[in-house]
Coordinates of C-alpha atoms in Angstrom, one line a residue:
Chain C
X1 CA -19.4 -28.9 3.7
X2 CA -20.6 -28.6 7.4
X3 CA -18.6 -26.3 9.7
X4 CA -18.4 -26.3 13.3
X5 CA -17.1 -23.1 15.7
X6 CA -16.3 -24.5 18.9
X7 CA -15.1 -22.3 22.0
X8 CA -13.7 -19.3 19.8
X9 CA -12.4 -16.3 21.3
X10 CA -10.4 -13.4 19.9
X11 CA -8.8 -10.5 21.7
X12 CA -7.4 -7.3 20.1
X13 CA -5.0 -5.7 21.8
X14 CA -6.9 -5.6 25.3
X15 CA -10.6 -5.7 23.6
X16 CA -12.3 -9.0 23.5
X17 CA -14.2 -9.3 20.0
X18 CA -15.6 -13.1 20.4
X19 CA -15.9 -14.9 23.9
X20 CA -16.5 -18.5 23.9
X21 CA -18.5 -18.5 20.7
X22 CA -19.7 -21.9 19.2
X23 CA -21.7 -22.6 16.0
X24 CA -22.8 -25.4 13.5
X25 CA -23.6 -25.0 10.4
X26 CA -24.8 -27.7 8.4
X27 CA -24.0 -29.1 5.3
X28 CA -25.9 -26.4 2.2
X29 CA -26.8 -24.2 4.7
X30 CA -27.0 -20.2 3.9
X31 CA -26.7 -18.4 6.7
X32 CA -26.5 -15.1 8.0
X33 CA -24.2 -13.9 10.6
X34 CA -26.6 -10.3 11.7
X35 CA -25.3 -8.0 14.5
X36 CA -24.9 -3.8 15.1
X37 CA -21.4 -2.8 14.2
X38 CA -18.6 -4.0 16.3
X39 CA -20.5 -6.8 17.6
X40 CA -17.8 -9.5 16.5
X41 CA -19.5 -11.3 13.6
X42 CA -17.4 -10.1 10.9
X43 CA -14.6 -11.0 13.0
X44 CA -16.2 -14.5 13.7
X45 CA -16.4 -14.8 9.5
X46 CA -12.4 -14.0 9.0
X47 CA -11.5 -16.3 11.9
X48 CA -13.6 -19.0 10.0
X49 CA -12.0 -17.9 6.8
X50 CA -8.6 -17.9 8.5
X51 CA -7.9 -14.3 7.8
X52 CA -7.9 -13.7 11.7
X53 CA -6.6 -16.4 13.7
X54 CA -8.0 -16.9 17.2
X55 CA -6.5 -17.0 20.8
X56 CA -5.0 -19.9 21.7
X57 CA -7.0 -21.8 24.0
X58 CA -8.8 -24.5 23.3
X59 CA -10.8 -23.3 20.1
X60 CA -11.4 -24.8 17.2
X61 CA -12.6 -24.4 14.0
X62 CA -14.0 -27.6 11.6
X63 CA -14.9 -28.2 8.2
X64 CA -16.7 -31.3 7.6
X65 CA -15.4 -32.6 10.8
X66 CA -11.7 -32.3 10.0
X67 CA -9.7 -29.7 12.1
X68 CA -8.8 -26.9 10.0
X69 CA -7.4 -24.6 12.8
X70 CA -3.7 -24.9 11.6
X71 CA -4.8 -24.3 8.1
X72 CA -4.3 -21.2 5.9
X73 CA -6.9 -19.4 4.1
X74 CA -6.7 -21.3 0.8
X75 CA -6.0 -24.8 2.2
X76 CA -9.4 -24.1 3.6
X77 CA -10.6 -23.9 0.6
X78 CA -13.0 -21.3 1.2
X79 CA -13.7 -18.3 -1.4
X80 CA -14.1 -14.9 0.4
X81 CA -15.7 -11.9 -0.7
X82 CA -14.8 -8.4 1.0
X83 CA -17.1 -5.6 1.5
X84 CA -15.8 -3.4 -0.5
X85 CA -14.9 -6.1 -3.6
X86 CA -11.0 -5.9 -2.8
X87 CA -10.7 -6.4 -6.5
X88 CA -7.2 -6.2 -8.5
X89 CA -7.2 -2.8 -10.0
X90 CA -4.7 -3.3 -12.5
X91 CA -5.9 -6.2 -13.8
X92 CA -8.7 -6.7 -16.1
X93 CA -12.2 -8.9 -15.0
X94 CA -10.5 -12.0 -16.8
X95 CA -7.6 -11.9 -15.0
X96 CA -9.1 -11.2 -11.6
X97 CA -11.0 -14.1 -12.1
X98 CA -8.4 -16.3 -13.1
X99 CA -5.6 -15.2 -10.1
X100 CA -6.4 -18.3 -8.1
X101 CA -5.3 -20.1 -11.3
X102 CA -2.4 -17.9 -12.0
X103 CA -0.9 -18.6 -8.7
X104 CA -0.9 -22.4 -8.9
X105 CA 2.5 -24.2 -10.0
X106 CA 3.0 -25.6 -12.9
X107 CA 2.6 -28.9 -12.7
X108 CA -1.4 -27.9 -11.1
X109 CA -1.9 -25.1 -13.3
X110 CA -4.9 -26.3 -15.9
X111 CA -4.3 -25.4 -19.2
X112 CA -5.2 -22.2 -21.3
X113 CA -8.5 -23.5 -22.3
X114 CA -9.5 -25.4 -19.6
X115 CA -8.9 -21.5 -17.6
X116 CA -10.6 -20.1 -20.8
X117 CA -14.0 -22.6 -20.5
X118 CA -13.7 -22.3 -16.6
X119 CA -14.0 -18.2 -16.4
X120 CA -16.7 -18.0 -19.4
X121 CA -18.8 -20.1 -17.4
X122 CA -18.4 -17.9 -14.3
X123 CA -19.1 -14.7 -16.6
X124 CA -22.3 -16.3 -17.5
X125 CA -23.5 -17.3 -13.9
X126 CA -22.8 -13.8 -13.1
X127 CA -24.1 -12.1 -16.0
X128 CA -21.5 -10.4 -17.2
X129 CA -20.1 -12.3 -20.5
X130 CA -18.4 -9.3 -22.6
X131 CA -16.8 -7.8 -19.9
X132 CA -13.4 -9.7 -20.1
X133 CA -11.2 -6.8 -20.6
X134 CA -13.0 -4.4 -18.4
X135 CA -10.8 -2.9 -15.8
X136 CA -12.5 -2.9 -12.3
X137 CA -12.6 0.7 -11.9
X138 CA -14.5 1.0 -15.5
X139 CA -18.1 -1.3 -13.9
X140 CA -20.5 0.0 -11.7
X141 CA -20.5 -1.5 -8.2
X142 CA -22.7 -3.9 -8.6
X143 CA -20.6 -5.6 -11.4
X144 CA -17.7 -5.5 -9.4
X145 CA -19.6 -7.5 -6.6
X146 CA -20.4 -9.9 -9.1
X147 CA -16.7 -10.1 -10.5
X148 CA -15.3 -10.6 -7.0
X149 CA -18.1 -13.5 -6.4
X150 CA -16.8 -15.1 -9.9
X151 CA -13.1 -15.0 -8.2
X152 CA -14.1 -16.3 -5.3
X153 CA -15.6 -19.6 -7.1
X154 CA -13.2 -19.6 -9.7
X155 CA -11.3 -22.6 -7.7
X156 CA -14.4 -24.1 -6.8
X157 CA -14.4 -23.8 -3.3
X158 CA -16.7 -25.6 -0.7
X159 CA -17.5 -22.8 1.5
X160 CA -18.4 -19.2 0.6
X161 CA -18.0 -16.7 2.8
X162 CA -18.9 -13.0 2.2
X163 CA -18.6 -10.3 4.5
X164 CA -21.1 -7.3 4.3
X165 CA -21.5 -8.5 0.3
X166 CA -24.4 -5.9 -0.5
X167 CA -23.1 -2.9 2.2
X168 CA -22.2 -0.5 -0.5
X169 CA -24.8 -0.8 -3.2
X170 CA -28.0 0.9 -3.8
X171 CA -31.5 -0.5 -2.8
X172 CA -32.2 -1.4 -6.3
X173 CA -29.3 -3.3 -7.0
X174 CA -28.9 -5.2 -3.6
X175 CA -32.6 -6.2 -4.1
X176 CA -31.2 -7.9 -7.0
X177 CA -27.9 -9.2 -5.8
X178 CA -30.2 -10.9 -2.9
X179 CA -32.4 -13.1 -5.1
X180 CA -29.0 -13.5 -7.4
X181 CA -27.3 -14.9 -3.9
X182 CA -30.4 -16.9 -3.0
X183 CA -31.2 -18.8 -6.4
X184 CA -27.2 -19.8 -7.0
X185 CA -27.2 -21.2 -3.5
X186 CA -30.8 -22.8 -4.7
X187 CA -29.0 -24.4 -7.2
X188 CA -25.4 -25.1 -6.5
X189 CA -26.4 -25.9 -2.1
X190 CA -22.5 -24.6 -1.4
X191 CA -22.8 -24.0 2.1
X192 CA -22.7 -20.0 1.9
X193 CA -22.0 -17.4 5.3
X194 CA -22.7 -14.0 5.1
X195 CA -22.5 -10.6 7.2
X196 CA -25.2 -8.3 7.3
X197 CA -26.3 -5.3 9.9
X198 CA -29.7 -5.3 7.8
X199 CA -32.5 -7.4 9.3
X200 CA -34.2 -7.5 6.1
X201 CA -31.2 -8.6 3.9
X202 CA -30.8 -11.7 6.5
X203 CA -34.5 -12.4 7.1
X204 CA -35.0 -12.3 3.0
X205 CA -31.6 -14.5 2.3
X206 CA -30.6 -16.8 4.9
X207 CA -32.0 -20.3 5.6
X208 CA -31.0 -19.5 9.5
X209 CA -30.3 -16.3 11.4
X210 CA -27.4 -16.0 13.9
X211 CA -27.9 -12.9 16.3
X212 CA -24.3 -11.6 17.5
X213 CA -23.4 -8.6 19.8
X214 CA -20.6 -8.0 22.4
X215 CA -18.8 -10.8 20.6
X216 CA -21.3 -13.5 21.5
X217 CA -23.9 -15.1 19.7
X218 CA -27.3 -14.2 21.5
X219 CA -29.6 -15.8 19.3
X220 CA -29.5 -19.0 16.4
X221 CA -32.6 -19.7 14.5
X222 CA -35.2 -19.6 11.5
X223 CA -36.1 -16.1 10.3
X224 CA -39.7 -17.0 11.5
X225 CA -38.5 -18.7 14.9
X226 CA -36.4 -15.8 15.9
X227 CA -39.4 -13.0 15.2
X228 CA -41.5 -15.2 17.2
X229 CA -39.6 -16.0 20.1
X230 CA -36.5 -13.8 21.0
X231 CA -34.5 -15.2 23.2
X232 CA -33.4 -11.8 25.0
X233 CA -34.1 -8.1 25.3
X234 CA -30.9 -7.4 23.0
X235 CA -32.6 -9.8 20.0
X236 CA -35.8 -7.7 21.1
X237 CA -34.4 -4.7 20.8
X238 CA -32.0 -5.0 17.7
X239 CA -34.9 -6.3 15.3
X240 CA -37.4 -3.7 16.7
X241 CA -40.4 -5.9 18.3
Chain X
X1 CA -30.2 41.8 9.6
X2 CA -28.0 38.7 10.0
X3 CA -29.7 37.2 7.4
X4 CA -28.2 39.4 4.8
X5 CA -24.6 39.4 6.1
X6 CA -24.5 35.9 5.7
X7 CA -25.9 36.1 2.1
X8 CA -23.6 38.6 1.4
X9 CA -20.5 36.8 2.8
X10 CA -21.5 34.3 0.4
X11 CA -21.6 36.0 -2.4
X12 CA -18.4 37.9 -2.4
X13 CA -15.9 35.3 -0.8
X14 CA -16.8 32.0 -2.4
X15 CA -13.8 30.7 -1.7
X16 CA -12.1 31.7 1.4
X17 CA -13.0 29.9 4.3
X18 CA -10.1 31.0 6.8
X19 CA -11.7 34.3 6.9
X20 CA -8.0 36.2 6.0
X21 CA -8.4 39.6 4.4
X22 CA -7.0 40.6 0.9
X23 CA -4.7 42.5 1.9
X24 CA -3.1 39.8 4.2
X25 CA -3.8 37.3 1.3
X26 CA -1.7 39.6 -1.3
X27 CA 1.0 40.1 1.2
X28 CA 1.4 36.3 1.7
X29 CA 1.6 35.0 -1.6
X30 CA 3.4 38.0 -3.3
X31 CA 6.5 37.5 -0.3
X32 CA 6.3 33.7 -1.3
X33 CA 6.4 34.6 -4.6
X34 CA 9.3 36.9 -3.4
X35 CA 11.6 34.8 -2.1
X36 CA 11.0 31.9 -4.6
X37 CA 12.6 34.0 -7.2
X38 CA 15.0 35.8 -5.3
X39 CA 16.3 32.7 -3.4
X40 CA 15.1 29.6 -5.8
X41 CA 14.8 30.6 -9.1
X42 CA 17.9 33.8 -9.5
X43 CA 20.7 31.4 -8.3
X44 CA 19.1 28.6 -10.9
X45 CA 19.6 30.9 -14.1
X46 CA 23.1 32.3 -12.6
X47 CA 24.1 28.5 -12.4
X48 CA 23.7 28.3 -15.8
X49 CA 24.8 32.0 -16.6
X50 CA 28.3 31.0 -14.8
X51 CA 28.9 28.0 -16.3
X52 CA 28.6 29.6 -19.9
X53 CA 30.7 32.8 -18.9
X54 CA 33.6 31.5 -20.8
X55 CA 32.1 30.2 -23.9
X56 CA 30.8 26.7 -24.8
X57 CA 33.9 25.6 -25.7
X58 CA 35.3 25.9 -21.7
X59 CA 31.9 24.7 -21.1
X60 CA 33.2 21.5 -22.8
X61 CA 36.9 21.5 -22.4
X62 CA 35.7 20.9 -18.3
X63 CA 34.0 17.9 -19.3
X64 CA 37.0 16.6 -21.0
X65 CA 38.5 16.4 -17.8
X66 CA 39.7 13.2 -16.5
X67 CA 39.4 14.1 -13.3
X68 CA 35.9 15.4 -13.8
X69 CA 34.6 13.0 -16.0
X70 CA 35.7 10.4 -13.1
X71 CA 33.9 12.4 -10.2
X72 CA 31.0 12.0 -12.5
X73 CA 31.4 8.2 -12.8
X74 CA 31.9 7.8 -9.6
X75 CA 28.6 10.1 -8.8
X76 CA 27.2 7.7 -10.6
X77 CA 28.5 4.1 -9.3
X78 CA 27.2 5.2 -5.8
X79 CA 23.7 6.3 -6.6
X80 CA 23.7 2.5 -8.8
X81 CA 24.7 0.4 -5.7
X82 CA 22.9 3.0 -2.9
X83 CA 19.9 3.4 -4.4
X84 CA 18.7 -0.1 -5.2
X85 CA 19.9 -1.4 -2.1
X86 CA 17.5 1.5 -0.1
X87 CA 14.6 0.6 -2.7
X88 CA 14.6 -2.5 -1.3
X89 CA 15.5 -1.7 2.0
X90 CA 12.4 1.1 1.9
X91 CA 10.2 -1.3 0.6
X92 CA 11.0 -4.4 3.5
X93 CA 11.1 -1.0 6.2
X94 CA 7.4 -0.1 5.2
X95 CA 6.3 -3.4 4.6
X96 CA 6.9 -4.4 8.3
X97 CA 5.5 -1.0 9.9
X98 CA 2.3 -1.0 7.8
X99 CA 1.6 -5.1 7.8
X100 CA 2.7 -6.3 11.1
X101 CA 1.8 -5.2 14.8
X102 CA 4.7 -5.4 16.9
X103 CA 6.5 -4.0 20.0
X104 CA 8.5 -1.0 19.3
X105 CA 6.8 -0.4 15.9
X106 CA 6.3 3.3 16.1
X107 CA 9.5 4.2 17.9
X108 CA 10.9 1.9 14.3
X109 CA 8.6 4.6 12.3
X110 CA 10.2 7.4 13.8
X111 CA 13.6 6.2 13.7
X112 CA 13.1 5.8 10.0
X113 CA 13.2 9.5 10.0
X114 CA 16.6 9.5 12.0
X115 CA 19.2 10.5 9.1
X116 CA 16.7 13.5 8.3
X117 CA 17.5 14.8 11.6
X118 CA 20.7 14.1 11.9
X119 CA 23.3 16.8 10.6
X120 CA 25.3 14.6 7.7
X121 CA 28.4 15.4 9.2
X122 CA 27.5 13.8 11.8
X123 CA 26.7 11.1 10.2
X124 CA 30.2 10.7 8.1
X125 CA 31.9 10.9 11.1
X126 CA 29.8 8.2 13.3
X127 CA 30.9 5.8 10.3
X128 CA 34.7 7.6 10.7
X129 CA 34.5 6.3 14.5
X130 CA 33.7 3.0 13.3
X131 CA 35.4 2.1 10.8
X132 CA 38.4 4.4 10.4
X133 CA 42.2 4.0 12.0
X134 CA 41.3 4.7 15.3
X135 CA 37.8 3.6 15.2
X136 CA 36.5 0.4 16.8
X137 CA 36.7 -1.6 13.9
X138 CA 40.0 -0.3 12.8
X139 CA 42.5 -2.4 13.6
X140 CA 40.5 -6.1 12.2
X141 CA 39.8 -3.9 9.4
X142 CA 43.3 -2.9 8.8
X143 CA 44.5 -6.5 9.5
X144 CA 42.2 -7.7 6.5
X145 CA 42.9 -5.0 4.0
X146 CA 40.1 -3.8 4.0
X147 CA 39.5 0.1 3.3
X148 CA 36.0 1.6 3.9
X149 CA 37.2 5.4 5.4
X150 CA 38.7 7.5 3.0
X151 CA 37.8 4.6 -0.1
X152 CA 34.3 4.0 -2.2
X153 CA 32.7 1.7 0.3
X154 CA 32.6 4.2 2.7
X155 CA 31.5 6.8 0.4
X156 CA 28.8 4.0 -0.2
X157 CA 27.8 3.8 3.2
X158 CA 27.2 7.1 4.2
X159 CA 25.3 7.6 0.9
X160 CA 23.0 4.5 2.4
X161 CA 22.5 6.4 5.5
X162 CA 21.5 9.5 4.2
X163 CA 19.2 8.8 1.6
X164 CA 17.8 5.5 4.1
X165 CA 14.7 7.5 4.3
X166 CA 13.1 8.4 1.4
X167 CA 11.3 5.1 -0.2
X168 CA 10.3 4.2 3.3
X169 CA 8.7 7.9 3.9
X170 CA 6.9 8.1 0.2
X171 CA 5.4 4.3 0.7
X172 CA 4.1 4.1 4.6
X173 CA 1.0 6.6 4.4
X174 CA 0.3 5.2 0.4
X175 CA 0.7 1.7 2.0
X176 CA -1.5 2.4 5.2
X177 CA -4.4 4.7 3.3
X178 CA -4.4 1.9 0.5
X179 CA -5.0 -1.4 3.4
X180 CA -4.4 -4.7 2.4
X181 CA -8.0 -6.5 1.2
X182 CA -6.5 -6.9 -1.9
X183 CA -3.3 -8.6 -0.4
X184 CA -6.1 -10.5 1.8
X185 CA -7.9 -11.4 -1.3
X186 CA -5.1 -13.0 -3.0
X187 CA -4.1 -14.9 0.3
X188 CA -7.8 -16.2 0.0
X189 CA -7.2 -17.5 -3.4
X190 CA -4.0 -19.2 -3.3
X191 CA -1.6 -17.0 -3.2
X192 CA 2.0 -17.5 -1.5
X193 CA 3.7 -14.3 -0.2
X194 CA 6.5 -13.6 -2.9
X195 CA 3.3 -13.8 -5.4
X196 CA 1.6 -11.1 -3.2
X197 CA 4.5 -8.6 -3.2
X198 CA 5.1 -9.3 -7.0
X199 CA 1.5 -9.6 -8.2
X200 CA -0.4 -7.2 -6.0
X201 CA 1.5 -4.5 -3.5
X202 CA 4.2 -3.8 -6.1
X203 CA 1.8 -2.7 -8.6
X204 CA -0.6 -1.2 -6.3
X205 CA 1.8 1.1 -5.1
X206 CA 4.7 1.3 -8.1
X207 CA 4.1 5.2 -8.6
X208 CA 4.6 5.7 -4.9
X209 CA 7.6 3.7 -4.9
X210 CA 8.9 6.0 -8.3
X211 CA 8.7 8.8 -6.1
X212 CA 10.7 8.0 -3.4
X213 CA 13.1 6.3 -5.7
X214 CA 13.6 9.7 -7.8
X215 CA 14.0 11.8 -4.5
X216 CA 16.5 8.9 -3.3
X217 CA 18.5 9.0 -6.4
X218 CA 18.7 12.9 -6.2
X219 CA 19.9 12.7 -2.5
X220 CA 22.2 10.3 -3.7
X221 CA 24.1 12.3 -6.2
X222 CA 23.6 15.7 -4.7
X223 CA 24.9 14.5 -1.2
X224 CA 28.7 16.8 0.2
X225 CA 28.0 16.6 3.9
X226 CA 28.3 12.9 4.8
X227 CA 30.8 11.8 1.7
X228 CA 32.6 15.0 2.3
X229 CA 33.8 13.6 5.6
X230 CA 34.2 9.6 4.7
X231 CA 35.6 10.4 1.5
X232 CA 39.2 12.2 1.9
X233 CA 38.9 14.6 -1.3
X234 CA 41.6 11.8 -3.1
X235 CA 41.3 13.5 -6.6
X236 CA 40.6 11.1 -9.5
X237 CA 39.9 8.3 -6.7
X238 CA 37.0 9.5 -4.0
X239 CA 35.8 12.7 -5.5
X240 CA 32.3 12.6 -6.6
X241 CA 30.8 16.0 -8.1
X242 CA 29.2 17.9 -5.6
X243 CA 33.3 17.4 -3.9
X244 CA 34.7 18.0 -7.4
X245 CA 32.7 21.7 -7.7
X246 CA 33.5 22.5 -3.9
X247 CA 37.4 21.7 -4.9
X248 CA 37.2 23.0 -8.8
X249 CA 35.6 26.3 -6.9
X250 CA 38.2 26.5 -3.9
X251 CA 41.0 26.7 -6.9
X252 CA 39.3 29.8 -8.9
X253 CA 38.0 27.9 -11.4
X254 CA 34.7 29.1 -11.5
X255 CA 33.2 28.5 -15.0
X256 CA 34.2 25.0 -14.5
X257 CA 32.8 24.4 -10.9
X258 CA 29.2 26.1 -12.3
X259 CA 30.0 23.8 -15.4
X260 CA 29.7 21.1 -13.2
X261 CA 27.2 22.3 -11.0
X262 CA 24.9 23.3 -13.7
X263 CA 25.2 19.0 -14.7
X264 CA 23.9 18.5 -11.0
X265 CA 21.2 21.3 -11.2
X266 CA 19.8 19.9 -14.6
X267 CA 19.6 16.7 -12.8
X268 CA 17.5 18.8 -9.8
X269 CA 15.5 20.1 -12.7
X270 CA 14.5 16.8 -14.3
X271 CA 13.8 15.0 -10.9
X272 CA 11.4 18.0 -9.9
X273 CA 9.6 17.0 -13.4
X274 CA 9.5 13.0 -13.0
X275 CA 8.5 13.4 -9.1
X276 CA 5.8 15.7 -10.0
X277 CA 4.7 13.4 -12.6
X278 CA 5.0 10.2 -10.0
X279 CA 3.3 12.3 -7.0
X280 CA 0.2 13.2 -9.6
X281 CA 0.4 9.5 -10.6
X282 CA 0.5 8.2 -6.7
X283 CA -2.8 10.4 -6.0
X284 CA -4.5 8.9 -8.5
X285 CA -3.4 5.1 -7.0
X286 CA -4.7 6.6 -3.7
X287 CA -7.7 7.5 -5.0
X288 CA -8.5 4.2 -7.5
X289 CA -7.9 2.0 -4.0
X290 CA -10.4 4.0 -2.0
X291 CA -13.8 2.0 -2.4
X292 CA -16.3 3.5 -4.3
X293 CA -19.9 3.9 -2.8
X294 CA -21.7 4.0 -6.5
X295 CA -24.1 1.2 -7.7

């Protein structure tokens, strides 16, 4: 699903976090929103999400061409994954995962083994069949990044958006998480945002590069066209060249 | 050579950082040990010494009291509706404060606080000026029939006010340190607010909640100041038991007011237990909330 940003701007309290920011973002696209901290991309990824909701000017926020500004954060349909995993504590890996079904009425609740097929499935994509009854707080980070990725897709959404996905994980395991991230956005082309302050991370993943700081974006392009050309000192500066 | 004084510091007070000597160290804990047992612990065992002065069977004939065994029930009926009623009061309270931004929220925070400042007789008689004879709701309540001074509702009431506090208090810093991603989370995938409080806060903070509950429910029963006032000493009718010892104590009867009282101190004694339990059990919430920076 493509996703436009047009004229976005977010105060808190008296300090602006996004001025006039506008973005497309095509249809498969992975891309990486990469700035110093407190630049204003993560808050750029929750007003997308529609965790934050932006000031009321003339903004807007568009998935696939449909205004979604109104919306809530599931009619979005857009699965979220939080820094530090935000998982359910007292509930096991299976149930995380199944929560967005849990939550459904009724009448739009799929049945036991439909869940059952749906959340083995996702256990396998992320590697971690066997781990059903697990609680969260018995898995090493990097399996409780890859639970809260499995919840996020559990309702099959058609944007994912995760914000500093790799920030609290070792170098060996976020090396592996990366090429994880890149080959299941090879092969399921779900338009994917993430958050990063780490050149590398972005450069490695993303099929484009947005450059944000003081709440503006200073710089959109390929990893290979922003190295070669940046557009200001502050892109300069930021990526060290 | 400060070198060596360093090392030797080191070496021989491992765990003091304030820098206090022993002999101010000894002198602190032995006069809190002190007055712990002289103040705390000596009136706890002469509770229990008085109430069994006469024998067990006086012990027993007090408890065969009507009017006693009704203080009791009543005791009881109050801390059923009060307590509940400020669980979910506390709960909505430190739901708003910790979830929303608004204008006025931290003067709201410290108002929450207000009947721990307050005297409780104070607080009785606000609701006497009210809702009594001469207060301003008197006369409308008098032409409906309706008794809340010197009557259960207004025994009720000012048991509301006092113990107001004490859910709110236990869950705001348990609610703040915790955050709300998981709360996010669920919005992300679906979830409507009712679901939220039900599926995810309740259990994320249930041992905090216990806590406050426990020390509501013991403010509750143990309350004289506030009900004292509202509740016009009407034997058999508006006396709970912390009344019924004051007025069982006031007529000589001393092995039956410590009787009584030793009933309330037990109760003291078995809340201490289940709050220490729920406060060891809230840490450990805290603590499996915090994010962990391990691979």
């Amino acid at each position: 699903m493509s996703i436009a940003v047009k004229n976005i701007s977010k105060r808190f309290d008296s300090h602006p976090a996004l001025s006039d920011v506008s973005l497309d973002i095509q249809e498969g696209e992975l891309i990486a929103l990469l700035g110093p901290s407190g630049s204003g991309k993560t808050t750029l990824l929750r007003v997308i999400a529609g965790l934050e909701f932006p000031d009321a000017h003339d903004g807007r926020i568009l998935f696939h061409g449909r205004d979604v500004s109104g919306l809530s954060a599931y009619q979005r349909k857009a699965g979220f994954v939080f820094q530090h995993y935000a998982l359910f504590n007292h509930m096991n890996v299976f149930e995380n995962i199944a929560f967005s079904f849990r939550v459904l009425k009724r009448s739009q609740r799929p049945s036991e083994s439909v869940i059952q097929d749906r959340i083995d499935g996702l256990l396998r994509a992320v590697q971690l069949e066997g781990y059903e009854k697990r609680l969260p707080t018995q898995l090493s980070g990097g399996q409780r990044q890859r639970v809260a990725f499995a919840r996020a897709l559990a309702n099959k959404p058609e944007v994912l958006l995760l914000d500093e996905p790799f920030g609290a994980l070792d170098a060996k395991v976020r090396k592996d998480l990366r090429r994880w991230l890149r080959e299941f956005h090879d092969s399921t082309q779900l338009t994917t945002i993430f958050v990063t302050h780490d050149q590398d991370e972005a450069f490695e993943v993303a099929d484009r590069v947005v450059l944000i700081d003081k709440g503006g974006i200073q710089q959109t392009g390929t990893p290979a066209q922003v190295r070669e050309h940046p557009a200001n000192d502050f892109v300069a500066d930021f990526l060290g060249l | 050579m400060p070198g060596s004084t360093t090392l030797h510091l080191k070496l021989h007070r491992p765990l003091r950082a304030t820098g206090d000597r022993p002999a101010v160290r000894r002198f602190l804990i032995g006069s809190v040990l002190v007055f712990f047992i002289l103040f705390l612990l000596l009136p706890l065992v002469v509770v229990f010494q008085e109430a069994f002065s006469k024998g067990l069977a006086a012990f027993v004939e007090t408890f065969r009291d009507p009017y006693t065994q009704h203080s009791i029930v009543l005791t009881l009926v109050i801390a059923l509706i009060s307590v509940p009623l400020n669980t979910v009061l506390g709960i909505a309270a430190a739901w708003s404060v910790t979830r929303y931004r608004f204008r006025g929220r931290s003067l709201l925070i410290t108002l929450l606080d207000l009947p721990l400042w307050v005297s409780p007789v104070i607080a009785g008689l606000l609701y006497v000026l009210v809702f009594g004879a001469q207060g301003w709701l008197g006369p409308w309540l008098r032409e409906h029939e309706i008794r809340i001074i010197f009557a259960v509702p207004g025994m009720v009431l000012a048991t509301l006010f006092v113990t107001f506090p004490f859910v709110a208090r236990g869950l705001i810093p348990l609610m703040q340190a915790q955050g709300m991603k998981e709360e996010e989370a669920a919005l992300t995938l679906g979830a409507n607010g009712w679901q939220i409080l039900w599926r995810i806060t309740l259990p994320k903070i249930k041992w905090g909640l216990l806590y406050g509950v426990i020390l509501c429910n013991a403010r509750a029963m143990g309350e004289f100041g506030a009900v004292s006032v509202v509740s016009g000493h009407i034997r058999g009718k508006t006396n709970t038991m912390p009344l019924h010892i004051e007025i069982l104590y006031n007529e000589y009867q001393f092995a039956s007011a410590f009787a009584v009282a030793s009933v309330l101190a037990l109760l003291a004694i078995v809340t201490l237990i289940l709050k220490t339990r729920a406060e060891w059990r809230a840490e450990q919430e805290l603590r499996a909330s915090r994010p962990s920076i391990t691979p």
